[in-house]
Amino acid sequence: MTESTIKYDRDSEGIVTLTLDDPNQSANTMNEAFLASYADVVEKLKKDVEEGGVKGAILTSAKKSFFAGGDLRDLLHSSRENMAEAATASNELKKNMRTLETLGIPVVSAINGAALGGGLELALATHHRIVLDGPGVVLGLPEVTLGLLPGAGGVTRTVRMLGVEAALQNVLLQGNQLRPAKAVEVGIADELVDSADDLIPAARRWIESVAGDAEAAKQPWDRDGYRLPGGAPSNPKLASKLPVLPAFLRKTTKGAPYEAPIAIMSAAVEGAHVDFEAASVIESRYFAELSTGQVAKNMIRAFFFDLQAANALGKKLSGGKQEKVSKVTVLGAGMMGAAIAYVCAKSGAEVVLKDISLENAQRGKGYSEKLVAKANKRAGEDADVVARNQALLDRIHPTEDPADTRDSEVVIEAVFEDPKVKAQVFAEIDEYIKPDALLCSNTSTLPITLLAEKMSRPRDFIGMHFFSPVDKMPLVELIKGEQTSDETLQRALAVVSQIKKTPIVVNDARGFFTSRVIGTFTSEGMAMVHEGISPAVVEHASTQAGYPAPVLALMDELTLTLPRKIRDETFAAKKAEGAIPEDAPLPDPILDEMIDVHDRKGRSTGAGFYEYDADGKRVGLWKGLADAFGGDKEIPFEDVKERMLFIEAVETVRCIDEGVLETARDANVGSILGIGYPGWTGGVVRYMDQYPGGLPGFVARADELADKYGERFRPPASLREKAANGGTYEEVN
């Protein structure tokens, strides 16, 4: 007999405590053992209530978290053939949840830790929710971020608690993880306590306070006279807003094939037209459709399993024994260096922000001051937050004096992309920093092995590539040079973990992985414009493919002179290596025409592929593009989208072949978090695995694109071999 995952205790006062405590896991999850246990305890509670003497019930947890939600591994193995089974399983759980909330006794949730997804849905099926206002406690329904919808009553109950519009915007469509006070403000929690020891006493007090009140033992929607907050869909006030919701979704997804937001909106609106039971069935049907589909599987693998493994990498390789870094030097107080200083100081480290002049360094600290000012404004009069932010600023020390770097344990260089300049700034501080200090370069393209030649300790040198804006972008790409030691990699991973970033680890090559692959995306977008394809079509195709920024808009943000400089350096290096013929023409000729002929260098100069107003805001594509490059050539819209998706995938295969990438996980996480590869794909190599027809289907389509648009799309031999042998890139993890 399976051991129960829920403890059932009834005290002398008639209060039953249901304690979630899976004996076989560190966290409670919605696995088979839980489903059986939940059905059993609900049935037992029902019998006890019928026999009399039960005053109320408390649902709580013995784990650090309240409840971790569903077991996502089960969903990865489902298929369209399992849709009816998935809907039935969802309905069975919800039947027991419905029984619990209609027993006629007050049931309260005492939430001691994170209650996300299924955990919050369990709590929503009680009449009152008391939450510990402590670190790490968050509530929410984040299923949309995994390509799913809340299938255990989350849509049905939040709509009835908050109304259609508020439920969609505040809880369901964004998948927000809310801190306790915000959860109360939104309406998914009712009461806060400051100590875990106060949870159960508070729950008991609430039960005692509503004793004899039959209405307190009912959900709002089960009470006489209930009306849907904000009105039903037939209400003119709400009906006038409903047509706006699809437009809101289109603005959010930009036409990319994200299925979950549409399903959530549909389940919410359709469910609001009918009674609770019918709405639950509607919700289950949409859940079954999403959970057995490919997009959800892609997103679950990428945003849960791959991301979890990447974030655990530092602890795994270092054994979790790395001490926290206390002093960091950041060389260069430009945009990147200033932002790196902020995240390091936020992690608790003292940060020396060094530049060639004190004025420059102080200006760099101004970046942190602006971020702190915004955070203080959001916090209002919260003195603790203001104090923490001031302490953060106090940890950043702008300077021009190399001696101020004394005893630094980590150095992160973020100066101009010139090997001589980088070597010079490291040499300036070499005598002051700790003799075993970790040496890192934030270069985005220059080979780490090349830069290491000028380092006094090449074994301690590693690439630490951040992404802009550093305070928001979660990824750091660590690049191992030929002499980088294993210990150096472990220490670098520990630093990335300390500043709460997600790492990927790659081997050295010009452009590494992220810069090299995103370069093919931007080149392909520009190439299509140069061919005479409408720039508007190219922009729409890139957004509808799922890229977060249109390709030409991204080029303008980079400033066209920077990609040209990288192109020229890479081209010269490849010629010197004999990788390309001496008479090979420069790629991306559109860059030279835009810069040299039309004097349009990007947003920073007020003129690029787009036009800008006096405040630097995009006002539309440059009207001269059509005259400069044409714009009336037509190719299938699907080809425009897939030329960008495929060119990055094919280049990724080359990165795997050359040993730049060692795992599919690094490719998938790096492509989504670092260079904006569409999240619905699950990452750049998973896109190939899940393409219709699998890898053989991808190879066939790549050959078709190569025949139509150029040999750059031709699949490498390794990809052909893997496809022919029935392999996948999933096995490269």
XYZ file of C-alpha atoms in Angstrom:
733
model
C 0.000 0.000 0.000
C 1.325 3.432 -0.967
C 2.242 5.623 2.014
C -0.024 8.653 2.322
C 1.393 12.053 1.376
C -1.147 13.883 3.591
C -1.357 13.545 7.372
C -4.849 13.640 8.885
C -5.177 14.909 12.459
C -8.393 15.699 14.318
C -8.115 17.405 17.688
C -10.442 17.435 20.659
C -12.019 20.704 19.526
C -13.151 19.231 16.223
C -10.587 20.953 14.007
C -8.985 18.723 11.371
C -5.478 19.513 10.129
C -4.467 18.153 6.722
C -0.678 18.359 6.462
C 0.893 17.983 3.024
C 4.029 15.916 3.614
C 5.234 13.550 0.901
C 7.639 11.151 2.688
C 9.523 10.367 -0.518
C 10.240 13.884 -1.786
C 11.719 17.130 -0.480
C 8.738 18.997 -1.948
C 5.068 18.133 -2.320
C 4.029 17.572 -5.929
C 0.851 16.540 -7.661
C 2.008 12.985 -8.382
C -0.026 9.765 -8.315
C 0.598 9.248 -4.591
C -0.721 12.723 -3.817
C -3.815 12.301 -5.985
C -4.674 9.050 -4.189
C -3.948 10.567 -0.764
C -6.001 13.684 -1.469
C -8.986 11.585 -2.542
C -8.670 9.481 0.630
C -8.445 12.376 3.091
C -11.296 14.261 1.449
C -13.453 11.143 1.698
C -12.447 10.629 5.352
C -13.181 14.274 6.152
C -16.537 14.009 4.426
C -17.507 11.011 6.585
C -16.357 12.773 9.759
C -18.403 15.842 8.861
C -21.467 13.701 8.203
C -21.028 12.029 11.595
C -20.827 15.473 13.240
C -18.448 17.294 15.526
C -16.091 18.731 12.905
C -15.789 22.483 13.365
C -13.431 23.208 10.461
C -10.298 22.105 8.611
C -6.813 23.509 8.015
C -4.720 22.687 4.929
C -1.006 23.231 5.562
C 2.425 21.820 4.691
C 5.346 20.261 6.534
C 7.783 21.164 3.744
C 9.713 24.405 3.222
C 7.417 25.145 0.301
C 3.663 24.776 0.522
C 3.172 22.770 -2.668
C 5.296 22.633 -5.806
C 2.552 21.888 -8.331
C 2.225 19.173 -10.929
C 4.870 16.618 -11.870
C 5.988 17.995 -15.226
C 7.837 14.823 -16.202
C 4.509 13.109 -16.707
C 3.454 15.747 -19.227
C 6.568 15.232 -21.345
C 5.438 11.691 -22.155
C 1.856 12.553 -23.065
C 0.553 12.734 -26.629
C -2.582 13.723 -28.486
C -3.838 10.173 -27.973
C -3.856 10.912 -24.220
C -6.133 13.964 -24.431
C -9.230 12.238 -23.083
C -7.180 10.619 -20.321
C -5.625 13.979 -19.368
C -9.040 15.649 -19.205
C -10.423 12.791 -17.076
C -7.502 12.990 -14.622
C -7.964 16.740 -14.323
C -11.689 16.369 -13.703
C -11.147 13.650 -11.076
C -8.835 15.861 -9.019
C -11.210 18.793 -9.344
C -14.108 16.636 -8.198
C -12.323 16.042 -4.887
C -11.389 19.714 -4.597
C -15.027 20.613 -5.170
C -16.096 18.148 -2.479
C -13.719 19.781 0.010
C -15.089 23.284 -0.549
C -18.738 22.168 -0.356
C -18.603 20.069 2.848
C -20.369 22.784 4.808
C -17.436 23.461 7.158
C -14.963 26.347 6.934
C -11.661 25.245 5.376
C -8.587 27.471 5.597
C -5.166 27.230 3.946
C -2.130 28.019 6.114
C 0.510 28.770 3.488
C 4.057 28.603 4.845
C 6.035 28.704 1.575
C 5.773 29.015 -2.176
C 2.340 28.116 -3.536
C 2.630 28.134 -7.301
C 0.526 26.426 -9.931
C -1.197 23.402 -8.431
C -0.204 24.575 -4.953
C -2.202 27.776 -5.283
C -5.060 25.879 -6.924
C -5.289 23.657 -3.832
C -5.459 26.768 -1.677
C -8.080 28.384 -3.911
C -10.326 25.398 -3.173
C -10.486 26.499 0.465
C -12.509 29.373 1.899
C -9.731 31.482 3.404
C -5.992 31.792 2.720
C -3.511 32.877 5.403
C 0.039 33.419 4.150
C 3.407 33.732 5.848
C 4.877 37.106 4.882
C 8.439 35.830 4.686
C 11.401 35.386 2.323
C 10.819 33.060 -0.612
C 7.050 32.968 -0.191
C 5.316 33.630 -3.512
C 1.882 32.805 -4.873
C 0.788 32.560 -8.470
C -0.320 30.572 -11.471
C 2.762 30.569 -13.747
C 1.514 27.810 -16.067
C 1.355 30.162 -19.057
C 5.165 30.474 -18.934
C 5.361 26.721 -19.542
C 2.820 26.669 -22.358
C 0.027 25.422 -20.080
C -3.055 26.720 -18.303
C -3.993 26.091 -14.651
C -5.952 22.859 -15.058
C -6.943 22.197 -11.432
C -9.516 24.938 -11.111
C -7.175 27.913 -11.355
C -8.964 29.568 -14.257
C -12.475 28.776 -13.039
C -11.914 29.963 -9.454
C -9.880 33.118 -10.139
C -12.461 34.276 -12.669
C -15.204 33.857 -10.051
C -13.110 35.446 -7.311
C -11.770 38.416 -9.260
C -13.806 38.732 -12.443
C -12.803 37.918 -16.011
C -10.717 40.998 -16.699
C -8.869 41.131 -13.358
C -8.179 37.373 -13.326
C -6.706 37.462 -16.816
C -4.594 40.564 -16.393
C -3.445 40.165 -12.765
C -3.007 36.414 -12.428
C -3.471 34.226 -15.492
C -1.991 35.763 -18.649
C 1.318 36.989 -17.226
C 1.919 34.092 -14.827
C 3.115 36.538 -12.169
C 4.666 35.198 -8.968
C 3.271 37.498 -6.293
C 4.774 38.305 -2.922
C 2.297 37.821 -0.046
C 1.258 41.482 0.331
C 0.652 41.761 -3.413
C -1.334 38.516 -3.364
C -3.638 40.037 -0.752
C -3.931 43.223 -2.806
C -4.809 41.264 -5.953
C -7.309 39.125 -4.037
C -5.919 35.593 -4.114
C -4.890 35.700 -0.413
C -6.810 37.022 2.585
C -4.506 37.428 5.584
C -0.797 37.678 6.432
C 1.227 36.572 9.444
C 4.829 37.498 10.251
C 5.967 34.157 11.666
C 5.519 30.536 10.617
C 4.612 29.777 14.222
C 1.610 32.095 13.884
C 0.090 30.294 10.884
C -1.822 27.494 12.570
C -2.996 29.658 15.512
C -4.244 32.243 12.986
C -6.031 29.524 11.033
C -7.682 28.214 14.192
C -8.747 31.745 15.177
C -10.384 32.233 11.785
C -12.301 28.953 12.117
C -13.466 29.971 15.606
C -14.454 33.428 14.354
C -16.805 32.057 11.694
C -18.275 29.245 13.792
C -21.979 28.992 13.097
C -21.765 31.196 9.991
C -22.995 28.964 7.183
C -21.974 31.504 4.536
C -18.320 31.412 5.652
C -18.264 27.711 4.782
C -19.187 28.481 1.193
C -17.227 29.881 -1.695
C -18.536 33.271 -2.872
C -19.941 31.717 -6.047
C -21.937 29.182 -4.022
C -23.725 31.856 -1.996
C -27.183 33.168 -2.795
C -27.152 36.350 -4.849
C -23.597 35.878 -6.125
C -22.641 38.028 -9.100
C -19.444 37.734 -11.104
C -17.135 40.650 -10.193
C -16.986 43.101 -13.086
C -20.030 41.498 -14.635
C -20.697 38.446 -16.762
C -19.662 38.460 -20.451
C -23.225 39.456 -21.313
C -22.926 42.575 -19.147
C -22.579 45.581 -21.475
C -19.690 47.000 -19.432
C -17.617 43.818 -19.746
C -18.901 42.976 -23.218
C -17.459 46.248 -24.490
C -14.021 45.248 -23.173
C -13.930 41.654 -24.418
C -13.049 42.538 -28.033
C -9.953 44.283 -26.683
C -8.591 41.081 -25.125
C -7.586 39.405 -28.416
C -5.827 42.637 -29.394
C -4.022 42.578 -26.048
C -2.911 39.008 -26.751
C -1.729 39.891 -30.240
C 0.310 42.726 -28.769
C 1.790 40.349 -26.194
C 2.543 37.386 -28.465
C 3.045 39.422 -31.674
C 1.447 36.642 -33.644
C 3.939 33.983 -32.512
C 2.537 30.480 -31.981
C 2.108 30.679 -28.213
C -1.027 28.628 -27.627
C -1.495 28.956 -23.862
C -2.553 32.623 -23.628
C -5.292 32.050 -26.205
C -6.498 28.920 -24.422
C -6.500 30.694 -21.029
C -8.494 33.622 -22.376
C -10.937 31.263 -24.090
C -11.414 29.119 -20.969
C -11.954 32.222 -18.830
C -14.526 33.864 -21.096
C -16.351 30.669 -22.048
C -16.367 29.505 -18.425
C -17.872 32.800 -17.277
C -20.938 32.111 -19.434
C -21.836 28.887 -17.598
C -22.089 27.456 -14.079
C -19.080 26.323 -12.026
C -19.228 22.647 -12.994
C -19.503 23.345 -16.718
C -16.689 25.904 -16.496
C -14.471 23.255 -14.855
C -15.084 20.883 -17.742
C -14.210 23.617 -20.253
C -10.999 24.334 -18.361
C -10.041 20.642 -18.357
C -10.549 20.342 -22.100
C -8.253 23.270 -22.807
C -5.698 21.916 -20.338
C -5.738 18.522 -22.028
C -5.218 20.094 -25.440
C -2.253 22.162 -24.278
C -0.606 19.533 -22.089
C -0.541 16.955 -24.885
C 0.761 19.441 -27.480
C 4.308 20.047 -28.678
C 4.691 23.711 -27.670
C 4.073 22.949 -23.991
C 6.635 20.140 -24.102
C 9.166 22.482 -25.701
C 8.618 25.164 -23.083
C 8.589 22.752 -20.133
C 11.917 21.292 -21.200
C 13.488 24.720 -21.751
C 12.003 26.865 -18.993
C 11.882 24.213 -16.292
C 14.255 21.287 -16.785
C 17.003 22.948 -18.862
C 16.889 26.138 -16.808
C 16.907 24.211 -13.541
C 19.935 22.189 -14.669
C 21.778 25.309 -15.829
C 21.190 27.118 -12.542
C 22.409 24.079 -10.606
C 25.590 23.838 -12.669
C 27.714 26.026 -10.412
C 26.841 24.086 -7.291
C 27.331 20.776 -9.086
C 30.814 21.534 -10.445
C 32.101 23.358 -7.378
C 30.567 20.970 -4.893
C 28.737 23.925 -3.373
C 31.878 24.797 -1.372
C 32.754 28.131 -2.947
C 32.845 30.988 -0.453
C 30.976 34.176 -1.262
C 33.088 36.765 -3.068
C 33.516 39.894 -0.954
C 35.403 42.268 -3.286
C 35.076 42.678 -7.051
C 36.810 45.083 -9.407
C 35.002 46.116 -12.584
C 37.264 47.668 -15.211
C 35.386 50.144 -17.385
C 32.424 52.238 -16.239
C 30.571 52.358 -19.536
C 27.061 50.957 -19.923
C 28.110 47.312 -19.468
C 30.650 47.888 -16.705
C 28.263 50.121 -14.765
C 25.512 47.510 -14.924
C 27.882 44.678 -13.952
C 28.937 46.734 -10.931
C 25.272 47.050 -9.938
C 24.517 43.306 -10.000
C 27.736 42.507 -8.127
C 26.943 45.064 -5.425
C 23.391 43.771 -5.235
C 24.828 40.333 -4.400
C 26.565 41.790 -1.346
C 30.070 42.311 -2.729
C 32.126 45.482 -2.386
C 32.711 46.761 -5.926
C 35.531 48.946 -7.200
C 34.323 50.600 -10.419
C 37.473 51.789 -12.198
C 37.771 53.933 -15.287
C 40.410 56.222 -16.813
C 38.988 59.176 -14.889
C 37.107 59.592 -11.626
C 34.443 61.546 -13.523
C 33.786 58.579 -15.822
C 33.673 56.171 -12.895
C 31.223 58.376 -10.983
C 29.071 58.643 -14.073
C 29.067 54.847 -14.192
C 27.854 54.669 -10.591
C 25.018 56.941 -11.701
C 23.538 53.931 -13.513
C 23.055 52.190 -10.164
C 21.742 55.365 -8.583
C 19.004 55.595 -11.212
C 17.993 51.952 -10.684
C 17.910 52.440 -6.924
C 15.808 55.589 -7.266
C 13.242 53.655 -9.294
C 13.232 50.810 -6.743
C 12.744 53.268 -3.879
C 9.849 54.887 -5.704
C 8.178 51.498 -6.127
C 8.759 50.674 -2.458
C 7.113 53.880 -1.281
C 7.802 54.396 2.410
C 9.263 50.956 3.087
C 12.259 51.940 5.193
C 13.858 48.488 5.000
C 13.935 48.563 1.201
C 15.342 52.093 1.141
C 18.051 51.095 3.636
C 19.024 48.011 1.636
C 19.249 50.072 -1.536
C 21.423 52.693 0.128
C 23.734 49.939 1.391
C 23.954 48.655 -2.190
C 25.066 52.070 -3.434
C 27.551 52.405 -0.586
C 29.232 49.194 -1.782
C 30.101 50.740 -5.193
C 33.360 52.710 -5.102
C 34.153 54.714 -8.267
C 37.851 55.373 -8.825
C 40.628 56.102 -11.302
C 43.358 54.811 -8.966
C 44.607 51.251 -9.648
C 45.640 50.925 -5.983
C 41.973 50.973 -4.931
C 41.611 47.494 -6.452
C 43.840 46.074 -3.710
C 42.821 42.594 -2.480
C 40.080 42.133 -5.090
C 39.113 38.478 -5.444
C 37.465 38.876 -8.840
C 38.185 41.224 -11.742
C 35.642 41.697 -14.540
C 36.855 43.722 -17.503
C 34.262 45.549 -19.600
C 36.234 47.967 -21.763
C 36.419 48.625 -25.504
C 36.692 45.548 -27.765
C 40.407 45.932 -28.412
C 42.915 43.301 -27.228
C 45.568 45.956 -26.497
C 43.215 48.023 -24.344
C 42.058 44.944 -22.457
C 45.626 43.831 -21.778
C 46.541 47.328 -20.581
C 43.743 47.639 -17.997
C 44.559 44.223 -16.511
C 48.277 45.071 -16.350
C 47.510 48.300 -14.445
C 46.004 46.484 -11.479
C 47.981 43.240 -11.512
C 50.224 44.179 -8.577
C 47.299 45.142 -6.339
C 44.693 42.406 -6.709
C 44.928 39.103 -4.875
C 47.580 36.825 -6.396
C 44.965 34.192 -7.205
C 42.180 36.601 -8.212
C 39.735 35.355 -10.835
C 40.289 37.247 -14.115
C 37.253 37.683 -16.362
C 36.609 39.462 -19.647
C 33.158 40.598 -20.739
C 34.186 40.461 -24.400
C 31.383 39.430 -26.738
C 33.481 38.250 -29.689
C 37.257 38.263 -29.098
C 38.797 34.813 -28.537
C 39.632 34.207 -24.887
C 42.757 32.252 -25.800
C 44.020 35.270 -27.745
C 43.359 37.638 -24.842
C 44.945 35.206 -22.366
C 48.298 35.556 -24.132
C 48.681 38.979 -22.504
C 47.563 37.850 -19.044
C 50.050 37.217 -16.237
C 48.017 34.152 -15.176
C 46.236 32.631 -18.219
C 44.984 29.668 -16.155
C 42.941 32.079 -14.026
C 41.465 33.856 -17.055
C 37.971 33.176 -18.427
C 35.352 34.875 -20.580
C 32.321 36.133 -18.670
C 29.954 37.480 -21.321
C 27.009 39.478 -19.950
C 24.011 40.617 -21.963
C 22.477 44.073 -22.045
C 20.709 45.325 -20.005
C 22.684 43.381 -17.410
C 20.287 44.092 -14.542
C 17.443 42.435 -16.497
C 19.035 39.839 -18.773
C 19.403 36.553 -16.846
C 22.165 34.870 -18.878
C 25.949 34.819 -18.532
C 28.024 32.965 -21.129
C 31.229 31.555 -19.651
C 33.960 30.919 -22.223
C 36.846 28.561 -21.509
C 40.146 29.442 -23.174
C 42.742 26.817 -24.021
C 44.542 27.429 -20.718
C 41.525 28.109 -18.478
C 41.721 25.700 -15.548
C 38.836 23.633 -14.196
C 39.157 25.464 -10.883
C 38.778 28.800 -12.695
C 35.580 27.590 -14.336
C 34.240 26.438 -10.953
C 35.018 29.795 -9.374
C 33.402 31.656 -12.268
C 30.270 29.532 -11.939
C 30.130 30.358 -8.245
C 30.297 34.088 -9.071
C 27.481 33.727 -11.606
C 25.436 31.914 -8.970
C 26.171 34.624 -6.384
C 24.864 37.379 -8.685
C 21.806 35.220 -9.433
C 22.397 34.746 -13.151
C 21.970 31.625 -15.270
C 25.205 30.276 -16.785
C 26.023 28.420 -19.947
C 29.549 27.114 -20.550
C 31.123 27.104 -24.005
C 34.559 26.572 -25.488
C 36.584 29.287 -27.142
C 36.056 30.509 -30.692
C 35.584 33.917 -32.241
C 32.045 35.010 -31.381
C 31.680 32.018 -29.029
C 28.102 30.728 -29.327
C 25.662 33.559 -28.696
C 27.308 36.371 -30.678
C 28.144 34.033 -33.516
C 24.630 32.646 -33.857
C 22.728 35.906 -33.398
C 24.975 37.329 -36.103
C 23.470 34.881 -38.589
C 19.977 36.053 -37.599
C 20.727 39.733 -38.157
C 22.649 38.983 -41.365
C 19.739 37.001 -42.769
C 17.272 39.763 -41.957
C 19.451 42.350 -43.690
C 20.115 40.006 -46.613
C 16.404 39.733 -47.324
C 16.061 43.516 -47.366
C 19.084 43.700 -49.703
C 17.391 41.163 -51.977
C 14.425 43.489 -52.345
C 11.987 41.867 -49.906
C 9.812 44.413 -48.147
C 11.429 45.522 -44.853
C 7.961 45.576 -43.248
C 7.477 41.941 -44.248
C 10.853 41.020 -42.754
C 9.981 42.782 -39.477
C 6.546 41.184 -39.228
C 7.994 37.757 -40.019
C 10.617 38.014 -37.273
C 8.029 38.957 -34.647
C 5.531 36.336 -35.810
C 8.295 33.743 -35.656
C 8.533 34.634 -31.968
C 11.647 36.800 -31.759
C 11.299 39.424 -28.989
C 12.557 42.248 -31.230
C 12.166 42.734 -35.005
C 15.459 42.045 -36.729
C 16.006 45.493 -38.277
C 15.012 47.240 -35.051
C 17.585 45.080 -33.254
C 20.261 46.127 -35.744
C 19.493 49.773 -35.064
C 19.805 49.178 -31.310
C 23.242 47.610 -31.795
C 24.357 50.572 -33.973
C 25.394 49.426 -37.420
C 29.039 50.405 -37.025
C 29.586 47.781 -34.288
C 28.382 44.781 -36.361
C 30.484 46.092 -39.266
C 33.579 46.252 -37.051
C 32.958 42.703 -35.828
C 32.328 41.547 -39.403
C 35.586 43.087 -40.650
C 37.670 41.630 -37.809
C 36.108 38.179 -38.184
C 36.520 38.261 -41.962
C 40.187 39.252 -41.694
C 40.847 36.542 -39.103
C 39.219 33.862 -41.270
C 41.300 34.954 -44.261
C 44.460 34.789 -42.170
C 43.502 31.265 -41.070
C 42.831 30.227 -44.659
C 39.205 29.477 -43.822
C 37.960 31.600 -46.727
C 39.547 32.551 -50.082
C 41.551 35.777 -50.364
C 39.190 37.113 -53.029
C 35.980 36.336 -51.104
C 33.607 39.338 -50.998
C 32.676 40.910 -47.672
C 29.373 39.614 -46.276
C 26.523 41.962 -45.359
C 27.210 44.639 -48.031
C 24.045 46.394 -46.867
C 25.986 47.578 -43.810
C 28.433 49.507 -45.957
C 25.668 51.012 -48.069
C 23.632 52.077 -45.038
C 26.665 53.640 -43.308
C 28.782 54.993 -46.160
C 26.181 55.842 -48.784
C 23.125 56.806 -46.749
C 24.801 57.922 -43.477
C 22.400 55.862 -41.381
C 24.190 54.175 -38.482
C 21.396 53.230 -36.094
C 19.333 54.590 -33.249
C 22.220 56.247 -31.399
C 22.737 58.553 -34.410
C 19.023 59.147 -34.956
C 18.938 57.384 -38.319
C 19.084 53.707 -39.246
C 16.682 51.226 -40.763
C 14.127 53.208 -38.763
C 13.447 56.904 -38.379
C 13.495 58.456 -34.888
C 12.033 61.523 -33.249
C 13.970 64.024 -31.150
C 13.617 61.801 -28.065
C 15.049 58.768 -29.859
C 11.708 57.011 -30.199
C 11.127 54.857 -33.293
C 8.523 56.446 -35.539
C 8.598 53.991 -38.448
C 10.807 52.335 -41.021
C 12.981 54.679 -43.040
C 10.968 55.709 -46.058
C 14.086 55.619 -48.240
C 14.581 51.868 -47.798
C 12.413 51.026 -50.790
C 14.334 53.441 -53.048
C 17.667 52.160 -51.742
C 17.057 48.403 -51.955
C 13.688 47.823 -53.589
C 10.961 46.142 -51.609
C 8.637 44.543 -54.088
C 10.209 41.070 -54.263
C 7.799 38.468 -52.953
C 8.633 35.089 -51.421
C 6.394 32.908 -49.223
C 5.920 34.477 -45.779
C 6.762 31.129 -44.154
C 10.092 31.204 -45.981
C 10.857 34.646 -44.541
C 10.215 33.335 -40.999
C 12.075 30.072 -41.452
C 15.117 31.618 -43.099
C 15.832 33.303 -39.754
C 14.966 30.286 -37.608
C 16.899 27.853 -39.811
C 20.043 29.907 -40.295
C 20.548 30.090 -36.516
C 19.862 26.378 -36.136
C 22.326 25.383 -38.866
C 25.013 27.639 -37.354
C 24.368 26.025 -33.965
C 25.068 22.615 -35.483
C 28.402 23.975 -36.681
C 29.096 25.174 -33.116
C 28.421 21.633 -31.882
C 30.610 20.133 -34.612
C 33.491 22.461 -33.727
C 33.234 21.735 -30.012
C 32.130 25.257 -29.055
C 28.996 23.733 -27.546
C 29.141 20.589 -25.434
C 25.477 20.169 -24.473
C 22.064 20.716 -26.008
C 21.056 22.326 -22.719
C 23.587 25.137 -23.157
C 22.402 25.682 -26.727
C 18.739 25.836 -25.743
C 19.137 27.981 -22.629
C 21.680 30.267 -24.282
C 19.626 30.779 -27.413
C 16.433 31.702 -25.544
C 17.850 33.747 -22.656
C 20.793 35.285 -24.487
C 19.846 35.939 -28.092
C 16.070 35.844 -28.126
C 15.453 32.612 -30.000
C 11.676 32.086 -29.799
C 10.676 30.535 -26.481
C 7.885 28.419 -27.988
C 10.538 26.326 -29.767
C 12.184 25.202 -26.532
C 15.527 26.422 -27.842
C 17.531 26.332 -31.039
C 18.421 22.621 -31.149
C 15.060 21.508 -29.807
C 13.531 23.397 -32.724
C 15.282 20.920 -35.019
C 14.260 17.883 -32.971
C 10.575 18.847 -32.875
C 10.286 20.153 -36.440
C 7.487 18.336 -38.320
C 9.000 15.026 -39.366
C 11.764 15.318 -36.762
C 15.363 15.801 -37.889
C 14.680 14.227 -41.303
C 11.938 16.809 -41.822
C 14.279 19.595 -40.756
C 17.021 18.395 -43.115
C 14.600 18.206 -46.032
C 13.342 21.737 -45.377
C 16.911 23.066 -44.945
C 17.845 21.589 -48.336
C 14.807 23.275 -49.845
C 15.858 26.638 -48.403
C 19.440 26.072 -49.606
C 18.239 25.368 -53.142
C 16.142 28.542 -53.139
C 18.264 31.000 -51.154
C 21.846 29.826 -50.817
C 24.261 27.180 -49.597
C 24.431 28.698 -46.119
C 21.263 26.732 -45.326
C 22.738 23.397 -46.421
C 22.736 20.969 -43.444
C 26.191 19.927 -42.171
C 27.147 16.269 -42.613
C 26.757 15.576 -38.895
C 23.137 16.726 -39.004
C 22.400 14.549 -42.030
C 23.957 11.551 -40.304
C 22.017 12.098 -37.099
C 18.781 12.436 -39.045
C 19.490 9.299 -41.088
C 20.225 7.266 -37.946
C 17.098 8.352 -36.091
C 19.027 10.435 -33.577
C 18.058 13.638 -31.781
C 19.944 16.462 -30.117
C 18.160 15.710 -26.852
C 20.749 13.003 -26.279
C 23.593 15.559 -26.375
C 22.693 16.719 -22.819
